[in-house]
CSV table of C-alpha atoms and ligand atoms in Angstrom, one decimal:
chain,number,residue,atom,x,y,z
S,1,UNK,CA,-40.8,57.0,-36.4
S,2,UNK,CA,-38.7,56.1,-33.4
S,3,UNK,CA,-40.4,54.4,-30.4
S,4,UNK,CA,-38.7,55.5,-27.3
S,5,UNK,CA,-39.4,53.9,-24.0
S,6,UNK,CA,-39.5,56.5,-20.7
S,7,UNK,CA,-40.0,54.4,-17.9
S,8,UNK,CA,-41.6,56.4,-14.8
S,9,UNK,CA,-43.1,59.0,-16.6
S,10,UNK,CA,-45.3,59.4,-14.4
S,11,UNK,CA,-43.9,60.5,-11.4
S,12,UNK,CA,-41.9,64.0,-11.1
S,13,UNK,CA,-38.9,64.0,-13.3
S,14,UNK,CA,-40.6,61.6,-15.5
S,15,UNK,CA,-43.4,63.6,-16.2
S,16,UNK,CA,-41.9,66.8,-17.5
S,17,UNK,CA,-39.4,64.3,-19.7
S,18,UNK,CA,-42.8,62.3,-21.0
S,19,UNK,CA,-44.0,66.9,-21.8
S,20,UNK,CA,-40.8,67.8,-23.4
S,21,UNK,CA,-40.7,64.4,-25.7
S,22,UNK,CA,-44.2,64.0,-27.2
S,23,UNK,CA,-44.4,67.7,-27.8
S,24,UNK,CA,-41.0,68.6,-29.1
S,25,UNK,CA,-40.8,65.2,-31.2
S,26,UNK,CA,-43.9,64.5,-32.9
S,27,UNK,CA,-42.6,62.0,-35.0
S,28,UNK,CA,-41.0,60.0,-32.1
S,29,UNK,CA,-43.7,57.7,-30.0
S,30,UNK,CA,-43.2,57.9,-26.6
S,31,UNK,CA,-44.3,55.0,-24.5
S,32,UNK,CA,-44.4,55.7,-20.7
S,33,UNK,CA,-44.1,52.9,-18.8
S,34,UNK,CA,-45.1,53.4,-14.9
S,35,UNK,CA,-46.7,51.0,-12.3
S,36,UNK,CA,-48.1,54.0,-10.8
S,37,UNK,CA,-47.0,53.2,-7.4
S,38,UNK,CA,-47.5,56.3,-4.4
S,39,UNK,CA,-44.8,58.4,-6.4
S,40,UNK,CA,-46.9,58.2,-10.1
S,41,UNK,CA,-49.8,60.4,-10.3
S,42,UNK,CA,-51.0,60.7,-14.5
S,43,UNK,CA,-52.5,63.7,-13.1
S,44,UNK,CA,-49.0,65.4,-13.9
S,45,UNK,CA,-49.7,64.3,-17.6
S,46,UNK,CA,-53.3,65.6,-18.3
S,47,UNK,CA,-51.9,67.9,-20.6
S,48,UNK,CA,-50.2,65.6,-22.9
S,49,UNK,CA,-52.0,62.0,-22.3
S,50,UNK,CA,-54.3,62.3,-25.7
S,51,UNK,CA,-51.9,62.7,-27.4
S,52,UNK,CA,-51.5,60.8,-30.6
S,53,UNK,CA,-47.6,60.1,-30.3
S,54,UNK,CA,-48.0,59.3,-26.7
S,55,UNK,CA,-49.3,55.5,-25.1
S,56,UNK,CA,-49.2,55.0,-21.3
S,57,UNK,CA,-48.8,51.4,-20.3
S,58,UNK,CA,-48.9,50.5,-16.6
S,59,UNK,CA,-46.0,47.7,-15.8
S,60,UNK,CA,-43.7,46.5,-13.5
S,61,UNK,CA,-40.0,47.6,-14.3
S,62,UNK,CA,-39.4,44.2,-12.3
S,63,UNK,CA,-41.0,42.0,-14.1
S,64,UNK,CA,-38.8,41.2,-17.3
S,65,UNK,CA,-41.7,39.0,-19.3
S,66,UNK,CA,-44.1,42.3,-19.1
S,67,UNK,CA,-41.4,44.6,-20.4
S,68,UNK,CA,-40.2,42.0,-23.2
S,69,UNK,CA,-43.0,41.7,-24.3
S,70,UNK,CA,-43.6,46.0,-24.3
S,71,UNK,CA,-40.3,45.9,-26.4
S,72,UNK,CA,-41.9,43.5,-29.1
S,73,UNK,CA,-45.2,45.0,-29.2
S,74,UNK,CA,-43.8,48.4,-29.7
S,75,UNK,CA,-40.3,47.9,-31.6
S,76,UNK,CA,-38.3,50.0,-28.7
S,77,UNK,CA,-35.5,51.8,-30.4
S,78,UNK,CA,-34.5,53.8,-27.1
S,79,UNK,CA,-35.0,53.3,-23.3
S,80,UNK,CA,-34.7,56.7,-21.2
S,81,UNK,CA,-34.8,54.9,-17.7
S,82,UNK,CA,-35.9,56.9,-15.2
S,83,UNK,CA,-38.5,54.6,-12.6
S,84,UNK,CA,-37.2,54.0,-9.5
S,85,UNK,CA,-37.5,54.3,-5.6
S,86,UNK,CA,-36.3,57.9,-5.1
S,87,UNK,CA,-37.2,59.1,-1.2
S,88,UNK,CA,-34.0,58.3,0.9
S,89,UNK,CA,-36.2,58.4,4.3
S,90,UNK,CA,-38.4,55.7,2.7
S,91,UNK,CA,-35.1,53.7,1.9
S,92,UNK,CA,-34.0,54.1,5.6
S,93,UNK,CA,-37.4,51.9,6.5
S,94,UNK,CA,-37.6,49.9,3.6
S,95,UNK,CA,-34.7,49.3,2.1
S,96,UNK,CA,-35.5,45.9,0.2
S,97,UNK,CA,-38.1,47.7,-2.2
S,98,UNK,CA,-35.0,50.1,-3.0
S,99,UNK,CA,-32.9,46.9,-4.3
S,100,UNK,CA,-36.1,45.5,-6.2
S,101,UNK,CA,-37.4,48.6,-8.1
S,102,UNK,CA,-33.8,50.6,-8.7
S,103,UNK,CA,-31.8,47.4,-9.3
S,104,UNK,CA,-33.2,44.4,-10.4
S,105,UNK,CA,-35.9,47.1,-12.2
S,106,UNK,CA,-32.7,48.0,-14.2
S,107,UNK,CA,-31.0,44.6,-14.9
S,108,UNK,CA,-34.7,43.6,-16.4
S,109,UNK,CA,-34.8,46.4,-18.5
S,110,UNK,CA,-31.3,46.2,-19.5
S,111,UNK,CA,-31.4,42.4,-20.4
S,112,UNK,CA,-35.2,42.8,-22.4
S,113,UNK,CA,-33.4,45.7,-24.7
S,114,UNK,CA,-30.5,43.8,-25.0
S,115,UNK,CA,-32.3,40.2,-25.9
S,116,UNK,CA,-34.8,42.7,-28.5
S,117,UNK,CA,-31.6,44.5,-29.8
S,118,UNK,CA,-29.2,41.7,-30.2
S,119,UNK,CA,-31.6,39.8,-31.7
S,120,UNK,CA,-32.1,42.1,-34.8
S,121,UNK,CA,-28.2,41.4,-35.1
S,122,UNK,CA,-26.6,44.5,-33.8
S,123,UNK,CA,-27.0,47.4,-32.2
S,124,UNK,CA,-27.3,50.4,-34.8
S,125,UNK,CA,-29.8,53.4,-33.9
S,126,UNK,CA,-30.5,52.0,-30.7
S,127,UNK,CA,-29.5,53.5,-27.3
S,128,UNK,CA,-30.1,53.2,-23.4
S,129,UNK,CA,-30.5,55.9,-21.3
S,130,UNK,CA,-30.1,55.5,-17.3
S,131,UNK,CA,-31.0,58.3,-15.3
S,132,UNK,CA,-28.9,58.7,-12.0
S,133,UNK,CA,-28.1,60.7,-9.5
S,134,UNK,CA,-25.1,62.7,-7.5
S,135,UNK,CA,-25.9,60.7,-4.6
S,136,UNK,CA,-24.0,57.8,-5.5
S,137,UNK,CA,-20.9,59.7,-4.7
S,138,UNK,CA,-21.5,59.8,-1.2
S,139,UNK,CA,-20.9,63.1,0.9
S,140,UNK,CA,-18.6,66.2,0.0
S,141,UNK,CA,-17.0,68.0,3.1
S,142,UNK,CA,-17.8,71.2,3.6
S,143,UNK,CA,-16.2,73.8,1.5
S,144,UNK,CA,-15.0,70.9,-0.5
S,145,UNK,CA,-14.7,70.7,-3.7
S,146,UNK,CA,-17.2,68.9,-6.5
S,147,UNK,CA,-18.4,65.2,-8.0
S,148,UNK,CA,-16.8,65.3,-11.2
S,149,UNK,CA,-17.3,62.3,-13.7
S,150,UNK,CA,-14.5,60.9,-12.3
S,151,UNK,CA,-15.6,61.0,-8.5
S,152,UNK,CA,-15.5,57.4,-7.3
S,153,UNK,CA,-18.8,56.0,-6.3
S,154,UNK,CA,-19.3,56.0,-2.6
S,155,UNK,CA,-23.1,56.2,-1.5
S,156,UNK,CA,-24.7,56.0,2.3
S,157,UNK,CA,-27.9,55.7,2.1
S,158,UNK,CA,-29.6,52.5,0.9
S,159,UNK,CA,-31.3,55.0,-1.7
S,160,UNK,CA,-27.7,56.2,-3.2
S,161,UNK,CA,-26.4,52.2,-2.7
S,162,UNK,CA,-29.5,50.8,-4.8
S,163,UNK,CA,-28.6,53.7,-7.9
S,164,UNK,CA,-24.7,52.9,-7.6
S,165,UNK,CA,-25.7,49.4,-8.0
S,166,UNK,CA,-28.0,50.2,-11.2
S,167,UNK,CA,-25.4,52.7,-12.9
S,168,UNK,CA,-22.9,49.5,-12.2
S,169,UNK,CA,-25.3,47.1,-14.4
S,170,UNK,CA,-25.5,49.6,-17.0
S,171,UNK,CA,-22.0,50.2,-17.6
S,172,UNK,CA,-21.5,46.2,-17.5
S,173,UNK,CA,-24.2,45.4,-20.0
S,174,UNK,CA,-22.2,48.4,-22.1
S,175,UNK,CA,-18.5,46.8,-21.3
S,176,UNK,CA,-19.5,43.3,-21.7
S,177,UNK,CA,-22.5,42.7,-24.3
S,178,UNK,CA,-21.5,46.1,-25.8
S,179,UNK,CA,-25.1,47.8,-25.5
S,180,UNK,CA,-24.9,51.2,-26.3
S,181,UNK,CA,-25.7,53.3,-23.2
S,182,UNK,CA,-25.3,56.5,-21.3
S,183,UNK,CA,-25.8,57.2,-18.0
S,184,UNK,CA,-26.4,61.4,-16.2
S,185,UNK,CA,-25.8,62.2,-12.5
S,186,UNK,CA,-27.9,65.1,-11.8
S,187,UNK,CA,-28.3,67.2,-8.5
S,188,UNK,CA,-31.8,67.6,-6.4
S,189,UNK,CA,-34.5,68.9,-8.5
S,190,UNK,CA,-37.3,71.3,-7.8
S,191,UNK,CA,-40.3,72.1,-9.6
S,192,UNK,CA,-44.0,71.9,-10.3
S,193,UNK,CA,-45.4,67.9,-9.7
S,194,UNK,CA,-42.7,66.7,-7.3
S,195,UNK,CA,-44.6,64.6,-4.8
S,196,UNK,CA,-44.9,66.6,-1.6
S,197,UNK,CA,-42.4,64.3,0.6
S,198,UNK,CA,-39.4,66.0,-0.8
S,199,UNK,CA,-38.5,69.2,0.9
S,200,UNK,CA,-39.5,71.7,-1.6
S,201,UNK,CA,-42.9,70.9,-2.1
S,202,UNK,CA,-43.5,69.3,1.8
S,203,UNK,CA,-42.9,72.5,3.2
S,204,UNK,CA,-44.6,74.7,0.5
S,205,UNK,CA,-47.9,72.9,1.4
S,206,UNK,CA,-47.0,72.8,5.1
S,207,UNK,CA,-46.5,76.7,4.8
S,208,UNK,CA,-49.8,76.6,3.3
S,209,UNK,CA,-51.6,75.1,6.0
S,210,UNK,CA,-49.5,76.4,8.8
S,211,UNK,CA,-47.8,73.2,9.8
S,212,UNK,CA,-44.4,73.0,11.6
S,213,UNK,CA,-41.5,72.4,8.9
S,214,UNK,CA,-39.7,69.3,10.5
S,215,UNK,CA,-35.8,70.6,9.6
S,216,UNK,CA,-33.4,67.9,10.2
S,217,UNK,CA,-30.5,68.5,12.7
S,218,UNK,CA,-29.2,71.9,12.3
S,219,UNK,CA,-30.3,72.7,8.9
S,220,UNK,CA,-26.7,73.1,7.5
S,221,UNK,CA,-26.5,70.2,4.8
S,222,UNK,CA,-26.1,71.4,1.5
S,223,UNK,CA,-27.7,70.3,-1.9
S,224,UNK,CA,-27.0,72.1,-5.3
S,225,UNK,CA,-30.3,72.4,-7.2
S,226,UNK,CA,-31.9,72.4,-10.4
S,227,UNK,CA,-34.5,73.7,-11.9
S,228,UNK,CA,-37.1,69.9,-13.2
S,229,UNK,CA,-37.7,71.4,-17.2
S,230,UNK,CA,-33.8,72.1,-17.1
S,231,UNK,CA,-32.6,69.0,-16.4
S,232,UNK,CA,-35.4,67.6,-18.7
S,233,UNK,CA,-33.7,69.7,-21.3
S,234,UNK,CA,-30.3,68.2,-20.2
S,235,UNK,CA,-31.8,64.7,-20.9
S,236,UNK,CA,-32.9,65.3,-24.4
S,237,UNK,CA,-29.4,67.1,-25.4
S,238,UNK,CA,-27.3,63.9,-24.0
S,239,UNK,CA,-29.8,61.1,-25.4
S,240,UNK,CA,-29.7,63.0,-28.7
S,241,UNK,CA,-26.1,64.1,-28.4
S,242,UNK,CA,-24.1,62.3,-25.6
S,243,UNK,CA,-21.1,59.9,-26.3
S,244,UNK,CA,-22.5,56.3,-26.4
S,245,UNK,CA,-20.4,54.7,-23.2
S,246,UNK,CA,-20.1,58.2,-21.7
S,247,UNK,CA,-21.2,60.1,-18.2
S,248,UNK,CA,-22.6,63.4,-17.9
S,249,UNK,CA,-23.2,65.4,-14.7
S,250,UNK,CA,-25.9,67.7,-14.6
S,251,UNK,CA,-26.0,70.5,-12.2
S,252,UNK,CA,-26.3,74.4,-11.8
S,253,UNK,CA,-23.9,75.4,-9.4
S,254,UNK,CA,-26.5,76.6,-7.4
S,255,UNK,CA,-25.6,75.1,-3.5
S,256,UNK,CA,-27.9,76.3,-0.7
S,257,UNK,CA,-27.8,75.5,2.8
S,258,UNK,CA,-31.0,73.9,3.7
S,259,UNK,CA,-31.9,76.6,6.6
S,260,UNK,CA,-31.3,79.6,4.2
S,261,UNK,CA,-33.1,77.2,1.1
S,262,UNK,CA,-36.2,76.8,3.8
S,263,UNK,CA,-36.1,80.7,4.6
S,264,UNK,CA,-36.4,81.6,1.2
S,265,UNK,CA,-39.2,79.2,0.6
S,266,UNK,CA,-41.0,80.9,3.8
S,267,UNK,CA,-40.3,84.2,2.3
S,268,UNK,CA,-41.7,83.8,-1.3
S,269,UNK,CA,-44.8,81.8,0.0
S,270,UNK,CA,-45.6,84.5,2.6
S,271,UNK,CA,-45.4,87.1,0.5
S,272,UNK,CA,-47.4,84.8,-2.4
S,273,UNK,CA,-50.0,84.4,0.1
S,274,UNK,CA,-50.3,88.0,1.5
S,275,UNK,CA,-48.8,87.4,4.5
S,276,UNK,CA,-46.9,89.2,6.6
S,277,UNK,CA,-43.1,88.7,6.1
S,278,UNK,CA,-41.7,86.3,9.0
S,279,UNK,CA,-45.4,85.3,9.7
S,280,UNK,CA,-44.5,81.8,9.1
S,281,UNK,CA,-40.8,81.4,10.8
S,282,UNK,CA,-42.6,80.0,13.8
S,283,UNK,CA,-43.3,77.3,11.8
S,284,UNK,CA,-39.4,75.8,11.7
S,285,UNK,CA,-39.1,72.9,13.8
S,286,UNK,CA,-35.9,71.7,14.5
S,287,UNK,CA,-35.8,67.4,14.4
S,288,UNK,CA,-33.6,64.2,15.0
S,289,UNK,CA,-31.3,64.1,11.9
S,290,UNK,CA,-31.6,61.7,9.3
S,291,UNK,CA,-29.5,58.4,9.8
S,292,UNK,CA,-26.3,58.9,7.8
S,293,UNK,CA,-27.7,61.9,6.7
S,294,UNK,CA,-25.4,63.0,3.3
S,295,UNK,CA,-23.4,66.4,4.5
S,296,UNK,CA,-23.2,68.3,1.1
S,297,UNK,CA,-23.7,67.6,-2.8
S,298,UNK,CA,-22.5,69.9,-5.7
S,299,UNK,CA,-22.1,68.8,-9.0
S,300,UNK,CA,-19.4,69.9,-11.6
S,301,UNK,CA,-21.2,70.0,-14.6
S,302,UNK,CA,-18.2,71.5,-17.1
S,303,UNK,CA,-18.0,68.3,-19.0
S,304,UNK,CA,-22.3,69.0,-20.6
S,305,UNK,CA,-21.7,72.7,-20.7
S,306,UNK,CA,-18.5,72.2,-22.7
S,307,UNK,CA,-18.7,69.3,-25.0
S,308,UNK,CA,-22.9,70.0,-25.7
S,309,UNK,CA,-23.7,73.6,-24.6
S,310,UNK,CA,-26.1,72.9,-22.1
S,311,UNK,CA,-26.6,75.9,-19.4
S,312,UNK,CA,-29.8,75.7,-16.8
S,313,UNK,CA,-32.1,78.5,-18.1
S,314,UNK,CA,-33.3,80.2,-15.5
S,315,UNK,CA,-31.4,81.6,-11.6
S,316,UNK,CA,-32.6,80.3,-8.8
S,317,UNK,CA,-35.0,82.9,-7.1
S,318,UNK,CA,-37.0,83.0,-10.4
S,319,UNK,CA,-37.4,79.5,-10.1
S,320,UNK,CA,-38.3,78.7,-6.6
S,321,UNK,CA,-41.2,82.2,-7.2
S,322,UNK,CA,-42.1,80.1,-10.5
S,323,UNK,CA,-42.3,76.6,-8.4
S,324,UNK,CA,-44.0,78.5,-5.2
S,325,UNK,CA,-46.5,80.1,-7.4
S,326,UNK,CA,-47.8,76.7,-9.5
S,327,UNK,CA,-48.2,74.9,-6.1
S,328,UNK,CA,-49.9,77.9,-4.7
S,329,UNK,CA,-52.3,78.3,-7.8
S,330,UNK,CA,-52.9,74.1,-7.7
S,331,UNK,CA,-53.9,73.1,-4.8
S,332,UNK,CA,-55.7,70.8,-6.0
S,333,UNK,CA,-53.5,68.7,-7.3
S,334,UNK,CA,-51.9,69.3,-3.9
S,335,UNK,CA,-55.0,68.0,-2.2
S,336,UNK,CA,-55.5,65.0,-4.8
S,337,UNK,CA,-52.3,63.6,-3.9
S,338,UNK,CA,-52.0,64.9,-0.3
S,339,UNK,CA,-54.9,63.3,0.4
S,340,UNK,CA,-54.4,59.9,-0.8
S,341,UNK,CA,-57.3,60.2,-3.4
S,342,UNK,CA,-55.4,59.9,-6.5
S,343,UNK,CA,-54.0,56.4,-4.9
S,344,UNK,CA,-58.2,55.3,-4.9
S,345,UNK,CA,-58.8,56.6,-8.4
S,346,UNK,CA,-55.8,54.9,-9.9
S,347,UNK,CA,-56.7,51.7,-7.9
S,348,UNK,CA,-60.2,52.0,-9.7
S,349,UNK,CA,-59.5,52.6,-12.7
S,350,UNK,CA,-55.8,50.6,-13.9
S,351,UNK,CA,-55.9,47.9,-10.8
S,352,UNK,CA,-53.9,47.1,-8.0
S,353,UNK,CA,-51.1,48.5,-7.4
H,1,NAD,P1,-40.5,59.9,-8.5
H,1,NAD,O1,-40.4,59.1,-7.2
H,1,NAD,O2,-41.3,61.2,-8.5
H,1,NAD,O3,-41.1,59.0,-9.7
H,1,NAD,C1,-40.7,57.6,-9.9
H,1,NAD,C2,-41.7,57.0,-10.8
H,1,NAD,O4,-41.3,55.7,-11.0
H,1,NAD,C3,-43.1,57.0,-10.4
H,1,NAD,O5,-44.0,57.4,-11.4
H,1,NAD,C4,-43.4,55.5,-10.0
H,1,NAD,O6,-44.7,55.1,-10.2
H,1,NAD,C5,-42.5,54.8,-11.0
H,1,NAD,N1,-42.1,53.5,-10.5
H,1,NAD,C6,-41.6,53.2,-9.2
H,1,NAD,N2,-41.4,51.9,-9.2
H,1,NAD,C7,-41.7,51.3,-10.4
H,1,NAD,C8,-41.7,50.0,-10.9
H,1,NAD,N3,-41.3,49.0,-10.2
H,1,NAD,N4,-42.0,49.9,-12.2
H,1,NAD,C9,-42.4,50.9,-13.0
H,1,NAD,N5,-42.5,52.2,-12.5
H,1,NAD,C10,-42.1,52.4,-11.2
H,1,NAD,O7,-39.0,60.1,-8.9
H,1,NAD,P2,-38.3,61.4,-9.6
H,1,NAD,O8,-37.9,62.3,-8.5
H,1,NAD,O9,-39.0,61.8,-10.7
H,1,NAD,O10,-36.9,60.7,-10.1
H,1,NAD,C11,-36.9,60.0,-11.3
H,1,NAD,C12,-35.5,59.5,-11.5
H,1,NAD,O11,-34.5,60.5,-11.5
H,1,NAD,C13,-35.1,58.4,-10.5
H,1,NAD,O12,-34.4,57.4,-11.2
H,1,NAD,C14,-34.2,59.2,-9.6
H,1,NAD,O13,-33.2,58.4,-9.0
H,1,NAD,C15,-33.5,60.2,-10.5
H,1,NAD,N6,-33.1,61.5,-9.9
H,1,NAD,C16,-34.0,62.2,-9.1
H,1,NAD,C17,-33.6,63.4,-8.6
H,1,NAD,C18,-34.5,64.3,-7.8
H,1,NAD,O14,-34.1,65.3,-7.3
H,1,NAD,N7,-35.8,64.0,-7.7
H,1,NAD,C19,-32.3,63.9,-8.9
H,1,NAD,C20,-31.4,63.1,-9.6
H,1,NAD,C21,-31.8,61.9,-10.2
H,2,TYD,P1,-34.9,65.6,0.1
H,2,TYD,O1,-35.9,66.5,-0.6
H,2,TYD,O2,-35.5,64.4,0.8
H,2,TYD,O3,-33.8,65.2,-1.0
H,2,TYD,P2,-32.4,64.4,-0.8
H,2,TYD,O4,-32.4,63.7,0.6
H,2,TYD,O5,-32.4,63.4,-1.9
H,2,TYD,O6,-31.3,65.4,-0.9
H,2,TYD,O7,-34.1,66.4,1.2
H,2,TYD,C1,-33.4,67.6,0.8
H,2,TYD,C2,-32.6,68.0,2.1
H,2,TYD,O8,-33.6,68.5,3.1
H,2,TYD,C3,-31.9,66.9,2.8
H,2,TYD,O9,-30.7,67.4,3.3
H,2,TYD,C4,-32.8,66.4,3.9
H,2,TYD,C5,-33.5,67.7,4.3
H,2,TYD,N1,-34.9,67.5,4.7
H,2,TYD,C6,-35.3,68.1,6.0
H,2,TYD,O10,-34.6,68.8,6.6
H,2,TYD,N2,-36.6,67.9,6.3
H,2,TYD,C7,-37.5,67.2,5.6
H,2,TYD,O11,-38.7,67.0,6.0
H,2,TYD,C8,-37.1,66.6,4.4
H,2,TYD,C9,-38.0,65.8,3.5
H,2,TYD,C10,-35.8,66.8,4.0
């Protein structure tokens, strides 16, 4: 059996990783390891959480003792690292709990698998996995090419700084202690269980309850998305198959402009909700930009299509009606964590948070 570590497997991404893993691999024990801050909800793991190849433990990514000490109780062969702070508007207020959780979280995972490894005298079978993102490149112009693997790092935003600086630790621990890793950059996601502060999900539930959709500046930044269970897909292909040392970009060439990405949304939820079409154009509301606000992403994701076959499985339109249609038909897990309840039950029942 191998015992592979996902850390934040209880937020978005994380979740549909944690689904894929413990169902596809039931030979594999999958130990989710989340501190269920705001973005971790196990509501997203209902499904899976009984389980018997699957064990939740609630820790701290920060503090290195606790996740020692999850390595030696359950003989970690792989780490798939995906816990972090991930809302660049939060990292604009708070940009200290960025550099905690994204990278001294890291550096204490990296240095308790490498102490548990190295220990056991080297490195064979074992393997760390660091989930990243396209925003550590900084901004593309418009028109303007793509982030390649080769892109030099340039992020803005104290979100994209924090998850430069963790991609940095990993490829040190790899260059100078020779732990085996891999890192992926992927582009936005979208899906069912993304926390409704993102765009997606924030205006699908505004459009719901017939609140303005706060659009920042003119609406014209770009960002290439992907469908969540696709990139999930993408994860398991490069952990399995992925050149230890190597980067892999992950992306569908799909780049929308936010205004046409927001009229869409309108569109499909209208019509999903037997509305009239347009009904709910009233509700855009143009807003002060974001600070530094990141002009255009798209990702060049040749390199994972060529050297491990991997193609997103699904266009665009049939994922947005797929991702409009689950929050539509769970509202309640809209209203759980819209609400703030699931914060009170997880308070109750795992402790502070
Ligand atoms: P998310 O905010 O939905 O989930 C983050 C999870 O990490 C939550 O379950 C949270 O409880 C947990 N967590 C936070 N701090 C922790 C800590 N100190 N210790 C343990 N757990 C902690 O994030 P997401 O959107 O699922 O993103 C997951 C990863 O993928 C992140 O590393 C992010 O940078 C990366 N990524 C996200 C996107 C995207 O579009 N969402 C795109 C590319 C890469
Ligand atoms: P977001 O989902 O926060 O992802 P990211 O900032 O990581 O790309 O935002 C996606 C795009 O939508 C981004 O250009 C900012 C914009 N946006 C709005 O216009 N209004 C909003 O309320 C939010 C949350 C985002």
């Amino acid at each position: 059996m191998k015992n592979i570590l996902i850390t934040g497997g209880a937020g978005f991404i994380g979740s549909h990783l944690v689904r894929l893993m413990v169902n596809k691999y039931p030979d594999y024990r999958i130990i989710n390891l989340d501190l269920l801050t705001y973005a971790g909800n196990l509501a997203n793991l209902k499904d899976v959480e009984n389980k018997p190849n699957y064990v939740f433990v609630k820790e701290d990514v920060c503090n290195l003792e606790g996740v020692q000490a999850i390595f030696d109780e359950y003989k970690i062969d792989g780490v798939i690292h995906l816990a972090a702070e991930s809302h660049v508007d939060r990292s604009i207020k708070d940009p200290f709990s960025f550099a905690r959780t994204n990278v001294i979280g890291t550096l204490s995972l990296l240095q308790a698998a490498k102490t548990a490894w190295a220990g056991g005298g080297d490195y064979t079978d074992k393997l760390f996995y660091h989930v990243s993102t396209d925003e550590v490149y900084g901004s593309l112009e418009l028109g303007g090419g793509f982030f390649t693997e080769q892109t030099k790092y340039a992020p803005h935003s104290p979100y994209s700084a924090s998850k430069a600086s963790s991609d940095h630790f990993v490829r040190a621990f790899h260059d100078t202690y020779g732990l085996p890793v891999k890192i992926s950059n992927c582009s936005n996601n979208y899906g069912s269980y993304q926390f409704p502060e993102k765009l997606i999900p924030l205006f699908i539930n505004n459009i719901i309850h017939n609140k303005p959709l706060p659009v920042y500046g003119k609406g014209e930044n770009i960002r290439d998305w992907l469908f969540v269970e696709d990139h999930a897909q993408a994860i398991d292909l490069i952990f399995h198959k992925g050149k230890v040392g190597d980067t892999y970009n992950i992306g569908g060439f799909n780049e929308w402009r936010n205004i046409d990405l927001i009229k869409v949304l309108i569109k499909v939820t209208d019509r999903l909700l037997g509305r009239k079409e347009g009904a709910s154009d009233k509700l855009i509301t143009y807003v002060t930009d974001r600070a530094g606000h990141d002009m255009r992403y798209a990702i060049d994701s040749t390199k994972l299509h060529e050297e491990l076959g991997w193609s997103p499985s699904l266009q665009f339109e049939e994922g947005i009606e797929k991702t409009v249609k689950w929050y539509l038909e769970n509202q309640e897990w809209l209203d759980f964590v819209t609400s703030g309840a699931y914060m009170e039950y997880y308070e109750e029942h795992y402790g502070n948070r």
